[in-house]
């Protein structure tokens, strides 16, 4: 809610001619997970970037996977 500029900036970086990585960092309970869930929604991506259908967005919560190894992660 109220983050259209931020969402457009993130989508612009991800879908640029030379894509850039984006890091979402901040204090607890400021809406980072909500923002990521919003970005992962197909409707949001396609509305902001028609070519976003070319990308696969995954939402992984590593708090539940603290002891995951490299092989498990890549699998």
PDB file of C-alpha atoms in Angstrom, residues 28-60:
ATOM      1  CA  UNK A  28      11.621  -5.861  11.718  1.00  0.00           C
ATOM      2  CA  UNK A  29       7.951  -5.301  10.939  1.00  0.00           C
ATOM      3  CA  UNK A  30       8.329  -2.517   8.339  1.00  0.00           C
ATOM      4  CA  UNK A  31       6.760  -4.514   5.512  1.00  0.00           C
ATOM      5  CA  UNK A  32       9.694  -6.184   3.764  1.00  0.00           C
ATOM      6  CA  UNK A  33       7.877  -9.517   3.445  1.00  0.00           C
ATOM      7  CA  UNK A  34       4.689  -7.788   2.300  1.00  0.00           C
ATOM      8  CA  UNK A  35       6.646  -5.916  -0.355  1.00  0.00           C
ATOM      9  CA  UNK A  36       8.260  -9.138  -1.583  1.00  0.00           C
ATOM     10  CA  UNK A  37       4.907 -10.935  -1.659  1.00  0.00           C
ATOM     11  CA  UNK A  38       3.468  -8.039  -3.655  1.00  0.00           C
ATOM     12  CA  UNK A  39       6.385  -8.173  -6.110  1.00  0.00           C
ATOM     13  CA  UNK A  40       5.953 -11.948  -6.475  1.00  0.00           C
ATOM     14  CA  UNK A  41       2.316 -11.564  -7.497  1.00  0.00           C
ATOM     15  CA  UNK A  42       1.944 -12.111 -11.280  1.00  0.00           C
ATOM     16  CA  UNK A  43      -0.618  -9.324 -11.569  1.00  0.00           C
ATOM     17  CA  UNK A  44       1.746  -6.760 -10.076  1.00  0.00           C
ATOM     18  CA  UNK A  45       4.682  -7.768 -12.241  1.00  0.00           C
ATOM     19  CA  UNK A  46       2.743  -7.821 -15.490  1.00  0.00           C
ATOM     20  CA  UNK A  47       0.966  -4.542 -14.739  1.00  0.00           C
ATOM     21  CA  UNK A  48       4.262  -2.738 -14.140  1.00  0.00           C
ATOM     22  CA  UNK A  49       6.507  -4.504 -16.626  1.00  0.00           C
ATOM     23  CA  UNK A  50       4.811  -6.372 -19.483  1.00  0.00           C
ATOM     24  CA  UNK A  51       8.034  -8.327 -20.092  1.00  0.00           C
ATOM     25  CA  UNK A  52       8.123  -9.486 -16.461  1.00  0.00           C
ATOM     26  CA  UNK A  53       6.506 -12.750 -17.547  1.00  0.00           C
ATOM     27  CA  UNK A  54       9.962 -13.784 -18.747  1.00  0.00           C
ATOM     28  CA  UNK A  55      11.190 -13.933 -15.151  1.00  0.00           C
ATOM     29  CA  UNK A  56      10.562 -16.369 -12.340  1.00  0.00           C
ATOM     30  CA  UNK A  57      10.158 -14.823  -8.904  1.00  0.00           C
ATOM     31  CA  UNK A  58      10.638 -17.056  -5.874  1.00  0.00           C
ATOM     32  CA  UNK A  59       9.805 -16.117  -2.313  1.00  0.00           C
ATOM     33  CA  UNK A  60      11.906 -18.128   0.131  1.00  0.00           C
TER      34      UNK A  60
END
